[in-house]
Amino acid sequence: MVDWIKVFDLNQKGLWFSVSISIILFLLMLFLPKKNINWVGIYFTFPIISLITWLIDTSLFIPFDLLDLGNPHVEGVGDVLLFTFVPASLSCLFLNYFVEKRRWLLTIIFTIISLSIELGLMWTNYLVLHGWHTIYSLIVYLSVFGFLLPLHRKILTNYTRPNY
């Protein structure tokens, strides 16, 4: 039993922040009224974004040791929650409020939210950057919210409409 607890890294400093932000964003995504995304959109968006996040983590961040979340030697529960729920929930929330005329305003708002989460993780010492810099994150967030998620939405609306 003690080995199981060590694997999940439950004593890591700053774990409370990663768990809290993951739960809050997931609950917001579930319970806020759906405006521009329906459950089918969430059904497709959530696993796609989670998969992409995990692929980037395992192919870029881990091999090149660009950052550490929690204990650098253990994939803890906070890491799993952060990579699975935070980007996917933020993406679904973004798409829920996305309207083309407010594209860049929403992009800026969600970029600020994402950077705030990243800075909060660094402030609580849960995230330690090695070769990665926050400016890279800024570029990634602007690209994802400004271009990739609107493209994803376009694909979703083209392929999830019922054929009457």
Tab-separated table of C-alpha atoms in Angstrom:
chain	number	residue	atom	x	y	z
A	1	MET	CA	0.000	0.000	0.000
A	2	VAL	CA	2.831	2.398	0.822
A	3	ASP	CA	4.419	1.785	-2.624
A	4	TRP	CA	1.126	2.682	-4.295
A	5	ILE	CA	1.037	6.035	-2.483
A	6	LYS	CA	4.642	6.743	-3.529
A	7	VAL	CA	3.744	6.130	-7.176
A	8	PHE	CA	1.018	8.753	-7.088
A	9	ASP	CA	3.295	11.305	-5.418
A	10	LEU	CA	0.609	12.549	-3.020
A	11	ASN	CA	3.016	14.497	-0.822
A	12	GLN	CA	4.388	16.710	-3.591
A	13	LYS	CA	4.599	20.425	-2.867
A	14	GLY	CA	2.011	22.364	-4.895
A	15	LEU	CA	-0.095	19.283	-5.642
A	16	TRP	CA	-3.132	21.044	-4.201
A	17	PHE	CA	-2.985	23.670	-6.971
A	18	SER	CA	-2.825	21.180	-9.847
A	19	VAL	CA	-5.628	19.049	-8.400
A	20	SER	CA	-7.790	22.099	-7.639
A	21	ILE	CA	-7.390	23.706	-11.055
A	22	SER	CA	-8.076	20.387	-12.807
A	23	ILE	CA	-11.272	19.770	-10.857
A	24	ILE	CA	-12.512	23.371	-11.154
A	25	LEU	CA	-12.004	23.535	-14.930
A	26	PHE	CA	-13.555	20.108	-15.482
A	27	LEU	CA	-16.627	21.013	-13.412
A	28	LEU	CA	-16.973	24.369	-15.202
A	29	MET	CA	-16.834	22.568	-18.541
A	30	LEU	CA	-19.488	20.089	-17.428
A	31	PHE	CA	-21.958	22.431	-15.766
A	32	LEU	CA	-21.764	25.801	-17.535
A	33	PRO	CA	-24.606	26.245	-20.039
A	34	LYS	CA	-23.646	25.035	-23.509
A	35	LYS	CA	-23.779	27.919	-26.004
A	36	ASN	CA	-21.637	27.068	-29.021
A	37	ILE	CA	-20.654	23.490	-28.284
A	38	ASN	CA	-22.882	20.519	-27.601
A	39	TRP	CA	-22.174	17.199	-25.911
A	40	VAL	CA	-21.096	15.660	-29.227
A	41	GLY	CA	-18.501	18.429	-29.599
A	42	ILE	CA	-17.283	17.807	-26.058
A	43	TYR	CA	-17.298	14.058	-26.728
A	44	PHE	CA	-14.883	14.556	-29.633
A	45	THR	CA	-12.866	17.519	-28.365
A	46	PHE	CA	-12.016	16.271	-24.876
A	47	PRO	CA	-10.231	13.023	-25.836
A	48	ILE	CA	-8.551	14.544	-28.900
A	49	ILE	CA	-7.034	17.405	-26.896
A	50	SER	CA	-6.044	15.054	-24.044
A	51	LEU	CA	-4.356	12.704	-26.505
A	52	ILE	CA	-2.466	15.532	-28.198
A	53	THR	CA	-1.346	16.861	-24.806
A	54	TRP	CA	-0.063	13.447	-23.729
A	55	LEU	CA	1.686	12.904	-27.066
A	56	ILE	CA	3.456	16.251	-26.740
A	57	ASP	CA	4.418	15.439	-23.152
A	58	THR	CA	5.845	12.018	-24.003
A	59	SER	CA	7.542	13.040	-27.245
A	60	LEU	CA	8.855	16.499	-26.349
A	61	PHE	CA	8.826	17.400	-22.664
A	62	ILE	CA	9.986	14.083	-21.181
A	63	PRO	CA	12.747	13.098	-23.651
A	64	PHE	CA	14.261	16.581	-23.774
A	65	ASP	CA	13.673	17.231	-20.040
A	66	LEU	CA	12.160	20.648	-20.726
A	67	LEU	CA	10.135	20.811	-17.522
A	68	ASP	CA	9.315	18.910	-14.365
A	69	LEU	CA	5.901	18.566	-12.789
A	70	GLY	CA	6.007	17.486	-9.177
A	71	ASN	CA	8.642	14.839	-8.609
A	72	PRO	CA	10.721	14.605	-11.805
A	73	HIS	CA	11.181	10.843	-11.349
A	74	VAL	CA	7.521	9.930	-10.830
A	75	GLU	CA	4.428	10.554	-12.953
A	76	GLY	CA	2.153	11.628	-10.112
A	77	VAL	CA	-1.579	12.151	-9.836
A	78	GLY	CA	-1.147	15.892	-10.360
A	79	ASP	CA	0.666	15.292	-13.652
A	80	VAL	CA	-2.065	12.960	-14.849
A	81	LEU	CA	-4.808	15.431	-13.912
A	82	LEU	CA	-2.995	18.406	-15.449
A	83	PHE	CA	-2.244	16.763	-18.783
A	84	THR	CA	-5.620	15.063	-19.073
A	85	PHE	CA	-8.125	17.607	-17.770
A	86	VAL	CA	-6.731	21.148	-17.920
A	87	PRO	CA	-6.018	21.568	-21.670
A	88	ALA	CA	-9.108	19.570	-22.685
A	89	SER	CA	-11.413	21.468	-20.315
A	90	LEU	CA	-9.994	24.845	-21.381
A	91	SER	CA	-10.439	23.866	-25.038
A	92	CYS	CA	-14.064	22.873	-24.507
A	93	LEU	CA	-14.731	26.084	-22.578
A	94	PHE	CA	-13.093	28.126	-25.343
A	95	LEU	CA	-15.196	26.422	-28.011
A	96	ASN	CA	-18.311	26.908	-25.901
A	97	TYR	CA	-17.881	30.675	-26.043
A	98	PHE	CA	-16.273	30.857	-29.484
A	99	VAL	CA	-17.881	33.209	-31.994
A	100	GLU	CA	-15.838	34.287	-35.009
A	101	LYS	CA	-16.314	38.017	-34.330
A	102	ARG	CA	-14.873	37.587	-30.795
A	103	ARG	CA	-12.101	35.203	-31.879
A	104	TRP	CA	-9.124	37.325	-30.824
A	105	LEU	CA	-10.700	38.634	-27.633
A	106	LEU	CA	-11.368	35.043	-26.527
A	107	THR	CA	-7.890	34.018	-27.673
A	108	ILE	CA	-6.343	36.692	-25.463
A	109	ILE	CA	-8.590	35.843	-22.484
A	110	PHE	CA	-7.869	32.113	-22.672
A	111	THR	CA	-4.165	32.746	-23.247
A	112	ILE	CA	-4.095	34.852	-20.074
A	113	ILE	CA	-5.964	32.110	-18.177
A	114	SER	CA	-3.513	29.477	-19.440
A	115	LEU	CA	-0.477	31.595	-18.581
A	116	SER	CA	-1.951	32.304	-15.133
A	117	ILE	CA	-2.325	28.583	-14.505
A	118	GLU	CA	1.255	28.001	-15.636
A	119	LEU	CA	2.554	30.817	-13.427
A	120	GLY	CA	0.491	29.474	-10.511
A	121	LEU	CA	2.089	26.064	-10.982
A	122	MET	CA	5.522	27.695	-10.966
A	123	TRP	CA	4.635	29.821	-7.926
A	124	THR	CA	3.611	26.704	-5.958
A	125	ASN	CA	6.842	24.986	-7.094
A	126	TYR	CA	4.901	22.215	-8.799
A	127	LEU	CA	6.243	23.233	-12.228
A	128	VAL	CA	9.958	23.746	-12.771
A	129	LEU	CA	11.125	24.842	-16.226
A	130	HIS	CA	14.476	23.638	-17.571
A	131	GLY	CA	14.790	24.273	-21.304
A	132	TRP	CA	11.266	25.594	-21.743
A	133	HIS	CA	10.435	29.274	-21.330
A	134	THR	CA	7.120	30.977	-20.654
A	135	ILE	CA	7.440	32.884	-23.937
A	136	TYR	CA	7.232	29.523	-25.741
A	137	SER	CA	4.041	28.806	-23.843
A	138	LEU	CA	2.642	32.187	-24.884
A	139	ILE	CA	3.277	31.357	-28.549
A	140	VAL	CA	1.720	27.897	-28.147
A	141	TYR	CA	-1.380	29.264	-26.389
A	142	LEU	CA	-1.905	31.983	-29.004
A	143	SER	CA	-1.533	29.401	-31.783
A	144	VAL	CA	-3.870	26.883	-30.185
A	145	PHE	CA	-6.620	29.329	-29.244
A	146	GLY	CA	-6.209	31.578	-32.280
A	147	PHE	CA	-5.862	28.992	-35.032
A	148	LEU	CA	-5.981	25.317	-34.077
A	149	LEU	CA	-9.161	25.268	-31.989
A	150	PRO	CA	-11.139	27.363	-34.512
A	151	LEU	CA	-9.971	24.897	-37.192
A	152	HIS	CA	-11.022	22.008	-34.933
A	153	ARG	CA	-14.431	23.666	-34.524
A	154	LYS	CA	-14.808	24.002	-38.283
A	155	ILE	CA	-14.025	20.308	-38.724
A	156	LEU	CA	-16.456	19.404	-35.943
A	157	THR	CA	-19.321	21.390	-37.418
A	158	ASN	CA	-18.719	19.933	-40.885
A	159	TYR	CA	-18.703	16.315	-39.706
A	160	THR	CA	-21.108	16.233	-36.761
A	161	ARG	CA	-24.148	17.829	-38.371
A	162	PRO	CA	-27.018	15.421	-38.901
A	163	ASN	CA	-27.773	14.629	-42.526
A	164	TYR	CA	-31.447	15.312	-43.197
